[in-house]
Short mmCIF file of C-alpha atoms and ligand atoms in Angstrom, two decimals:
data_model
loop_
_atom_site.label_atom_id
_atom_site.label_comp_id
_atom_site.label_asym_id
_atom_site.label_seq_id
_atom_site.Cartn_x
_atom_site.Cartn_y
_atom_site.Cartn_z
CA UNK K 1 0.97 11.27 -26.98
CA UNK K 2 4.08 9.17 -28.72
CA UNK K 3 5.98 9.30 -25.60
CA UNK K 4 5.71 8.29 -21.81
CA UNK K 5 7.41 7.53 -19.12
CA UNK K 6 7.02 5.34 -15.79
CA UNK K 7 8.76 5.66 -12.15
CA UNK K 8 7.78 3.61 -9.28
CA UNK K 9 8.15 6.07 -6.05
CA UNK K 10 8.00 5.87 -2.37
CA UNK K 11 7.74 2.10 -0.27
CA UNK K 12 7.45 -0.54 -2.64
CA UNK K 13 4.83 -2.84 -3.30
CA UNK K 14 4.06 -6.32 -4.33
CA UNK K 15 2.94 -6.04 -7.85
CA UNK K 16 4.58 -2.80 -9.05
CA UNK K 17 6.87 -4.64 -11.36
CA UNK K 18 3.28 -6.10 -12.84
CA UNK K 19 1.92 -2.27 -13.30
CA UNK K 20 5.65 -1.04 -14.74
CA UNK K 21 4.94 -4.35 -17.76
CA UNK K 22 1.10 -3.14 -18.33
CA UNK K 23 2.43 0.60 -18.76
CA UNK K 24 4.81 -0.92 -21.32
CA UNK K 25 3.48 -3.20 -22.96
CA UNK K 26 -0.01 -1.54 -23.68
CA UNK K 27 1.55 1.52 -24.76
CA UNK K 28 3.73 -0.40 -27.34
CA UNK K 29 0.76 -1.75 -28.17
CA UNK K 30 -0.43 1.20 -29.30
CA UNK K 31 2.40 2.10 -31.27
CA UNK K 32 4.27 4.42 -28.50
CA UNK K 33 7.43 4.65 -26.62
CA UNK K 34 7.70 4.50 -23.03
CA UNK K 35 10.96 5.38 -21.09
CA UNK K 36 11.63 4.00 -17.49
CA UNK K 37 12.52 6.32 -14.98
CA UNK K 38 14.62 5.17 -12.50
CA UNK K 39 14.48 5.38 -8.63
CA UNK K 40 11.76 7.78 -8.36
CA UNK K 41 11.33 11.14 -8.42
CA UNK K 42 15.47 11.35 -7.43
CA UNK K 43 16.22 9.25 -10.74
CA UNK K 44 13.86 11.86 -12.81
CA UNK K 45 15.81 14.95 -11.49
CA UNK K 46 18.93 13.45 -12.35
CA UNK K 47 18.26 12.05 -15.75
CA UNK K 48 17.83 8.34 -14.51
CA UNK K 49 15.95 7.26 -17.67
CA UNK K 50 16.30 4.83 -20.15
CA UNK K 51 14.04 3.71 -22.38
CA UNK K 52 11.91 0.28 -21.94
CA UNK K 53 10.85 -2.57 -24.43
CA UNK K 54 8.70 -5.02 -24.82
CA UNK K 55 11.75 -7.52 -23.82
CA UNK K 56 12.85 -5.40 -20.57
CA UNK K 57 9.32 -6.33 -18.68
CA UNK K 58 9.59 -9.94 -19.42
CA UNK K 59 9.63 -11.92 -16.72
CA UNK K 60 9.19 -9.92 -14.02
CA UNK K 61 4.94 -10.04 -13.76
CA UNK K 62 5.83 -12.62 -11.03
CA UNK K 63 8.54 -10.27 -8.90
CA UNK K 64 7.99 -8.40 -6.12
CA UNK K 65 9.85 -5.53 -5.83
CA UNK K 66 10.21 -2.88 -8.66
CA UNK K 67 12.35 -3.06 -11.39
CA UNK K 68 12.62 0.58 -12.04
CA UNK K 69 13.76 0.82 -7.96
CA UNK K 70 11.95 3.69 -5.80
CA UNK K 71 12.93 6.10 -3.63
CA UNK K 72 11.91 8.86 -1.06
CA UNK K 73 12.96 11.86 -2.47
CA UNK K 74 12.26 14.98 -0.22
CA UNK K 75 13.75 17.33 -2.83
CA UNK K 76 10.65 16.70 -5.24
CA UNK K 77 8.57 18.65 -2.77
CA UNK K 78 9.66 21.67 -3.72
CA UNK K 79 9.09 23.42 -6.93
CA UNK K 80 12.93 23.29 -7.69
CA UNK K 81 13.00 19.80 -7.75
CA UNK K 82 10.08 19.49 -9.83
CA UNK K 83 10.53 22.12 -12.71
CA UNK K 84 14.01 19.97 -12.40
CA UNK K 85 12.11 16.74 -13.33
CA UNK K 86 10.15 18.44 -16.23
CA UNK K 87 13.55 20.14 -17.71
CA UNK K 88 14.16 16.71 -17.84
CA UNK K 89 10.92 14.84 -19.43
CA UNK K 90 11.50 17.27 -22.06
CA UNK K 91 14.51 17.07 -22.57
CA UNK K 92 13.95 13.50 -23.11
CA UNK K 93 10.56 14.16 -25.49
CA UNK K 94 8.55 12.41 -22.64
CA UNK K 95 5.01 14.42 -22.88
CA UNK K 96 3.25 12.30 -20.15
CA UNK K 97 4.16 10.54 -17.11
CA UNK K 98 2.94 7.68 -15.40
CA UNK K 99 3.60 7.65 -11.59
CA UNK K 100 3.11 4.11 -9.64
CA UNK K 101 2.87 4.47 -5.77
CA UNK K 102 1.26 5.96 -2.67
CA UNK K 103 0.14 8.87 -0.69
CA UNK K 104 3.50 11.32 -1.27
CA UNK K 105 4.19 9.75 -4.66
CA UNK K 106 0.70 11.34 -5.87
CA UNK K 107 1.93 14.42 -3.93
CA UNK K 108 4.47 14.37 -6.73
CA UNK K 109 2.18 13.90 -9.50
CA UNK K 110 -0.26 16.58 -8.62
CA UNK K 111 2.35 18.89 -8.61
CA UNK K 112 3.77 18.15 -11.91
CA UNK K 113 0.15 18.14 -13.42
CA UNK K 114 -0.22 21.64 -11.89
CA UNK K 115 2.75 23.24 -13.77
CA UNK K 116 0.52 21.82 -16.72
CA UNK K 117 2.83 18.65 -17.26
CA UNK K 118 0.35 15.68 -17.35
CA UNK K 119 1.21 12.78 -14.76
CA UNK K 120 -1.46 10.04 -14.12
CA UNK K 121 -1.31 8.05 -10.62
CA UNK K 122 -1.62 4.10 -10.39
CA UNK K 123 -2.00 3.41 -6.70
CA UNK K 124 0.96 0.98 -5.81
CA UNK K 125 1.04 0.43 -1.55
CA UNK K 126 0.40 -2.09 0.82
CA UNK K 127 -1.60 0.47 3.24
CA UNK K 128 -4.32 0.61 1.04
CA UNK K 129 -4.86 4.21 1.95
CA UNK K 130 -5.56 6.12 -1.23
CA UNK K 131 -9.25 7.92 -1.04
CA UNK K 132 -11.02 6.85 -4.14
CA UNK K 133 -10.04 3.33 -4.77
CA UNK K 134 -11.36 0.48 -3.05
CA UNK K 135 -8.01 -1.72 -3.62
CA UNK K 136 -4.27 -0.48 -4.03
CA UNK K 137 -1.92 -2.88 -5.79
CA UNK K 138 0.07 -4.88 -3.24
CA UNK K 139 -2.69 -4.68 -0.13
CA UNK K 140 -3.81 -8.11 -1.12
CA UNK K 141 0.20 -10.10 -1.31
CA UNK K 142 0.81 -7.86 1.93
CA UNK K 143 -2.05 -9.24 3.91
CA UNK K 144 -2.10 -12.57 2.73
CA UNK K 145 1.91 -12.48 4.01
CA UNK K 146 0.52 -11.17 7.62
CA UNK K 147 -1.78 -13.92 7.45
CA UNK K 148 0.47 -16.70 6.77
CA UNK K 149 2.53 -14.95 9.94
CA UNK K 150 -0.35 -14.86 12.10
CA UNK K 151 -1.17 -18.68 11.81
CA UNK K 152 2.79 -19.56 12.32
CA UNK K 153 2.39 -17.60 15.50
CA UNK K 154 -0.78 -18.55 16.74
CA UNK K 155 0.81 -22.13 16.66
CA UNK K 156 3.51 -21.39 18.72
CA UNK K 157 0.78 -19.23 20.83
CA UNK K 158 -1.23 -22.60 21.19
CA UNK K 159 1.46 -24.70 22.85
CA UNK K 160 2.90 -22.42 25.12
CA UNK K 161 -0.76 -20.62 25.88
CA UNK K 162 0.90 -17.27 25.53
CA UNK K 163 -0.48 -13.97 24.24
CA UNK K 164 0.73 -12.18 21.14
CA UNK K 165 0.82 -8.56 20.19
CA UNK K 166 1.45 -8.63 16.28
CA UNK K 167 2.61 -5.39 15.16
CA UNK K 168 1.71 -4.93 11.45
CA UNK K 169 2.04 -1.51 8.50
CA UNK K 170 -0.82 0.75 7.49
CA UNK K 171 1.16 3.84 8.18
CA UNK K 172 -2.06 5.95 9.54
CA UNK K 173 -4.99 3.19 8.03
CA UNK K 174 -6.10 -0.01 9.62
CA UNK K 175 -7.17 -1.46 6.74
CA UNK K 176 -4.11 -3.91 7.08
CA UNK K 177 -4.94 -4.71 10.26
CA UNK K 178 -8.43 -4.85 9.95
CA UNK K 179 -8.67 -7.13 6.98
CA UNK K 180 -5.63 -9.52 9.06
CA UNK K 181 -7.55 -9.54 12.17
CA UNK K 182 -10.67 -10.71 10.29
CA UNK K 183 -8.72 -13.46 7.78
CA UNK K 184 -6.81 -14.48 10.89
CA UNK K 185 -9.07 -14.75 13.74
CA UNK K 186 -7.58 -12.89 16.02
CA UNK K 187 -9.19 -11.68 19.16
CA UNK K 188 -8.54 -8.22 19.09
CA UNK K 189 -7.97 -5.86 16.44
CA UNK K 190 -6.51 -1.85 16.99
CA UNK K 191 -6.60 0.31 14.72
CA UNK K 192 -5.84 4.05 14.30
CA UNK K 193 -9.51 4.87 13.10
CA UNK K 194 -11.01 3.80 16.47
CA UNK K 195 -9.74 4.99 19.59
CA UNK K 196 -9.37 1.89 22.17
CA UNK K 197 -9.56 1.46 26.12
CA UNK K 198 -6.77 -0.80 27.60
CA UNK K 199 -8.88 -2.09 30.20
CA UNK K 200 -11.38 -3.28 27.60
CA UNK K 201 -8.69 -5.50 25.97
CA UNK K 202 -7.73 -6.65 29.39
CA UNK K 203 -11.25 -7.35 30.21
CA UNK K 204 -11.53 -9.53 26.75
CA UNK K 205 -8.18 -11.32 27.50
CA UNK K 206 -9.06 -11.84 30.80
CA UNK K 207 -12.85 -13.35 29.97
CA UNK K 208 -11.29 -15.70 27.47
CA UNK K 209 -8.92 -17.08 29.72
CA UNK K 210 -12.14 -17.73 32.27
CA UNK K 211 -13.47 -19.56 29.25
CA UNK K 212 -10.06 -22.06 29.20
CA UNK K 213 -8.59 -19.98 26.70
CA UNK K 214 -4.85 -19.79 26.78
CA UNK K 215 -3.62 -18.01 24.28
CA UNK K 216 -4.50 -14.79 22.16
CA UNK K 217 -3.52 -12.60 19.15
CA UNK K 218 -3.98 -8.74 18.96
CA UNK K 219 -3.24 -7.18 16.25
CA UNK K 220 -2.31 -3.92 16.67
CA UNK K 221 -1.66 -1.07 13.40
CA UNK K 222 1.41 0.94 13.93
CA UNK K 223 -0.62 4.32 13.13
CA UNK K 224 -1.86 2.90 16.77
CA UNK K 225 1.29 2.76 18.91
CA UNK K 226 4.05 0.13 18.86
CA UNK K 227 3.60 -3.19 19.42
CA UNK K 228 6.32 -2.70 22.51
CA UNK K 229 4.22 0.33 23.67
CA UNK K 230 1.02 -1.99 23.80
CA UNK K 231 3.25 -4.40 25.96
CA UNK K 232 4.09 -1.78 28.31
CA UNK K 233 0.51 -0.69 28.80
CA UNK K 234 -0.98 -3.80 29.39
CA UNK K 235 1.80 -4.80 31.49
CA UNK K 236 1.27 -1.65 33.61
CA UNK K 237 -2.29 -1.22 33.74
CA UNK K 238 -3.65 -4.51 33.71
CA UNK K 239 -1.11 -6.98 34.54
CA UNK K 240 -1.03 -8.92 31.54
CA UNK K 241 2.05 -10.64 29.95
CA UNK K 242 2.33 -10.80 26.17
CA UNK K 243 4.76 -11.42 23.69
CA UNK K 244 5.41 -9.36 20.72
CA UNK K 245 6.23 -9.68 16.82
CA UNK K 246 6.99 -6.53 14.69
CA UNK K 247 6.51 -8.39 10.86
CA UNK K 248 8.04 -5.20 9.66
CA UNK K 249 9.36 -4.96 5.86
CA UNK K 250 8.58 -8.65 5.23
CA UNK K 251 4.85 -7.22 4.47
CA UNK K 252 6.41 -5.64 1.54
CA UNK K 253 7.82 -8.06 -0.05
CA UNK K 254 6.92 -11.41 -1.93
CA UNK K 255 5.50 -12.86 -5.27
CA UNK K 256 1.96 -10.92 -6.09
CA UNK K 257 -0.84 -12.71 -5.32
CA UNK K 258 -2.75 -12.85 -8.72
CA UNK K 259 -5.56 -11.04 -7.67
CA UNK K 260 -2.73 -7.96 -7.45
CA UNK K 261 -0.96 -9.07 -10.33
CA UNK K 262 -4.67 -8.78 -12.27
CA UNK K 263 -5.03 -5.03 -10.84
CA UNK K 264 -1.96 -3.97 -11.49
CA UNK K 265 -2.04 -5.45 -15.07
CA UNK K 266 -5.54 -3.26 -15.61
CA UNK K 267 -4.34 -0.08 -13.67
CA UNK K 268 -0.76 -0.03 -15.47
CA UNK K 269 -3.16 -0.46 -19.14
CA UNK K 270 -5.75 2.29 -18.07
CA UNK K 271 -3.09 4.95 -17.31
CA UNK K 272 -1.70 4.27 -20.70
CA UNK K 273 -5.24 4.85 -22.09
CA UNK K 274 -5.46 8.37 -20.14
CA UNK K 275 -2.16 9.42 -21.69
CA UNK K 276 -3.13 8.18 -24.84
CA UNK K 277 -6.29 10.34 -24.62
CA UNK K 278 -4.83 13.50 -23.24
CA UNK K 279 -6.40 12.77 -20.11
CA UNK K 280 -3.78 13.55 -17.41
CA UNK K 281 -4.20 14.93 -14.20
CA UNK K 282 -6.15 11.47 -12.74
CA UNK K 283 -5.61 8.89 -10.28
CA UNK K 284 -6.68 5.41 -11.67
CA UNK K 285 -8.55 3.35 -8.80
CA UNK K 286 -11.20 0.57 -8.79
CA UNK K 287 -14.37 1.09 -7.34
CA UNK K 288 -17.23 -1.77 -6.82
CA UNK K 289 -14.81 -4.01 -9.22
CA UNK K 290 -14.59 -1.48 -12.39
CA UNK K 291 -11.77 0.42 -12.67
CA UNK K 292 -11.89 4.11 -12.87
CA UNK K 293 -9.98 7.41 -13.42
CA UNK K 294 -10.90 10.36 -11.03
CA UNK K 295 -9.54 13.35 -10.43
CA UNK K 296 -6.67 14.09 -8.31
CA UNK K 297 -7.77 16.70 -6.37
CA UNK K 298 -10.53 14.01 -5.11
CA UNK K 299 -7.22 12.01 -3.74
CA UNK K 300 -6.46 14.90 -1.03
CA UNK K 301 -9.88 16.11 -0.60
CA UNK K 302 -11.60 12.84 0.18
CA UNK K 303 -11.05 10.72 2.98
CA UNK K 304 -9.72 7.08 3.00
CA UNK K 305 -12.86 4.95 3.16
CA UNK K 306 -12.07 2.70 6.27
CA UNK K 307 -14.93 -0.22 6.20
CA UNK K 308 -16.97 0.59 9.64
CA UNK K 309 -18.99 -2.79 9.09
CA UNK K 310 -16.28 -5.20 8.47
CA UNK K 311 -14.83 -3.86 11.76
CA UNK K 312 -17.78 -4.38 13.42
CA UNK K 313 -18.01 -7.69 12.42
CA UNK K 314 -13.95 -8.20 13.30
CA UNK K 315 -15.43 -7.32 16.99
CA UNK K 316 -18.33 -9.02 16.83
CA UNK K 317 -16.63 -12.42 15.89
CA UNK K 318 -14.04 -11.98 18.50
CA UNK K 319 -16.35 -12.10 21.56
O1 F6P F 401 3.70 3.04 2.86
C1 F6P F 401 4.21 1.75 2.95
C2 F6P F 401 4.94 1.56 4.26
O2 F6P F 401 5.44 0.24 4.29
C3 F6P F 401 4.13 1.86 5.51
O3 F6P F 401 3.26 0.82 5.84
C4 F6P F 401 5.22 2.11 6.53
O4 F6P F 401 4.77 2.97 7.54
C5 F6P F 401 6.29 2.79 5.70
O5 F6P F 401 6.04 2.45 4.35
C6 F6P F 401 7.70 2.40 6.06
O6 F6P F 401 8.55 3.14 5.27
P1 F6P F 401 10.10 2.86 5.14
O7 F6P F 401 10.28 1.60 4.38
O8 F6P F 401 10.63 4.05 4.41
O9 F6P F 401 10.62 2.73 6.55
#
C-alpha cells in the first residue's frame, strides 16, 4: 500500500495521540502517505481528512487526548454509513485504514474489512477490555490516575475515620478496578465479573472496625452498580454510612505514562507493518510482552481475559 489513513474513535484514551505519531511516522518511514481522519467514523463519512506529516505529530507523544478528535458515531453501524466511509477512502486514494480505539470502534473496522476494505485495529481504551490483548493503550495512565485519587482520599478517610465508596470506569470489565484495588490497598474490591453479597462487605467493614479500624475504601466498577446505589444498599441493609467519589472522566485524561506511550509507539508501528504487507483484517494486541496481530473475528468470539488470581489475591490481602 502507498496510502493510509488513521481515525481515533469512540472514548478517548491516554496515549492515542502517541499511536496516531507511530502510524505516521513509521509509514513515512517507509516511503508512504498517511491521511488523518478526523473525529471518527463521523469525520470519515463526511470527508474529515487531511493529510498528516512528519511535522503534524510533533510534539504531541506527551498529550493526552487525540489529536485527530473521536467521536461516537451511531450512523457507522449501518451499512449506509459505512459504504459512505469507503466512497470516501477512495475517493481520497486511501487503500488501508488504521482504526485506534475500543470495543465499538473495532465494530467499525470489522465491518469495513468485510466489504473487503482492509482496516487494522490498535486497541486505544482505558477499560482494558479487548479479548486478545493483555494491555490496551491508556489502561496503565488511567489507573495510575485512580491511584493517585485513591491515596488523596484515603487521607482524608484517615482523619475523619470515614468509609469511601470510589466509583471508577471499566464499562462492563473490572480490570480497572481490580488492578486499583490491588495498587491501592483498598479493602474491598467489586467488580462486574464476580457477583457480590452486601452483607459480606458489611461483615468485612464491620470486622475491621472491631480491629480499631476506622476508615475504609471500596472500590466499586460501574459495570457493578453506582457508587450512590452501593450507598443506598449498605445504608439499607446493613446500616453502614459511607461517603462516595465518582472519579468520572478525569480517568481519561492526563499525560501517558511511558509504559503506554511505549505500547502505543509499537502498536501504532505494527499496524503500519500489516498495511504495508497486505495484511488487513487484524487487531494488533500484546500478549506475554510481544506484540501480535490476530484476527478480528477472535476480538468478538473470545472473551475478555479477566485475571481470576490477581483477584484472589486483591481478596486475600484485604482480610
Ligand atoms: O470506554 C471508555 C469509557 O470511559 C468507559 O469506561 C465509560 O463507561 C464510557 O467510556 C463513558 O463514555 P462517555 O464518555 O461517552 O460517557
Amino acid at each position: 500500500m502507498k496510502k493510509i489513513g488513521v481515525l481515533t474513535s469512540g472514548g478517548d484514551s491516554p496515549g492515542m495521540n502517541a499511536a496516531v505519531r507511530a502510524v505516521v511516522r513509521k509509514a513515512i518511514y517507509h516511503d508512504m502517505q498517511v491521511a488523518g481522519i478526523f473525529h471518527g467514523y463521523q469525520g470519515l463519512m463526511e470527508g474529515n481528512i487531511k493529510e498528516l506529516e512528519l511535522g503534524d505529530v510533533g510534539d504531541i507523544i506527551q498529550r493526552g487526548g487525540t489529536k485527530l478528535y473521536s467521536a461516537r458515531c451511531l450512523e457507522f453501524k449501518e451499512k449506509e454509513g459505512q459504504l459512505k466511509g469507503i466512497e470516501q477512502l477512495k475517493k481520497q486514494g486511501i487503500e488501508g485504514l488504521v482504526v485506534i480505539g475500543g470495543d465499538g470502534s473495532y465494530r467499525g473496522a470489522l465491518a469495513l474489512t468485510n466489504l473487503g476494505y482492509p482496516c487494522v485495529g490498535v486497541p486505544g481504551t482505558i477499560d482494558n477490555d479487548i479479548s486478545g490483548t493483555d494491555y490496551t493503550i491508556g489502561f496503565d495512565t488511567a489507573l495510575n490516575t485512580v491511584i493517585d485519587s485513591i491515596d488523596k482520599i484515603r487521607d482524608t478517610a484517615t482523619s475523619h475515620d470515614r468509609s469511601f465508596i470510589i466509583e471508577v470506569m471499566g464499562r462492563d470489565a473490572g480490570d480497572l478496578a481490580l488492578w486499583a484495588g490491588l495498587a491501592g490497598g483498598a479493602e474491598t474490591v467489586l467488580v462486574p465479573e464476580d457477583p457480590f453479597d452486601i452483607q459480606e462487605i458489611a461483615g468485612r467493614l464491620k470486622r475491621g472496625r472491631l480491629r480499631g479500624k476506622k476508615h475504609s475504601i471500596i472500590i466499586v466498577a460501574e459495570g457493578v452498580m453506582s457508587g450512590q446505589e452501593l450507598q443506598q444498599k449498605l445504608l439499607q441493609e446493613a446500616d453502614i454510612e459511607t461517603h462516595v467519589s465518582v472519579l468520572g472522566h478525569i480517568q481519561r485524561g492526563g499525560s501517558p505514562t511511558a509504559r503506554d506511550r511505549v505500547l502505543a509507539s509499537q502498536m501504532g508501528a505494527k499496524a503500519v507493518e500489516l498495511l504495508r504487507t497486505n495484511q488487513g483484517g487484524k487487531a494488533v494486541g500484546i500478549r506475554n510482552r510481544e506484540i501480535v496481530a490476530y484476527d478480528f473475528n477472535e476480538v468478538f468470539e473470545g472473551v475478555h481475559h479477566f485475571d481470576e488470581e490477581m483477584y484472589k489475591l486483591s481478596k486475600e490481602l484485604s482480610i
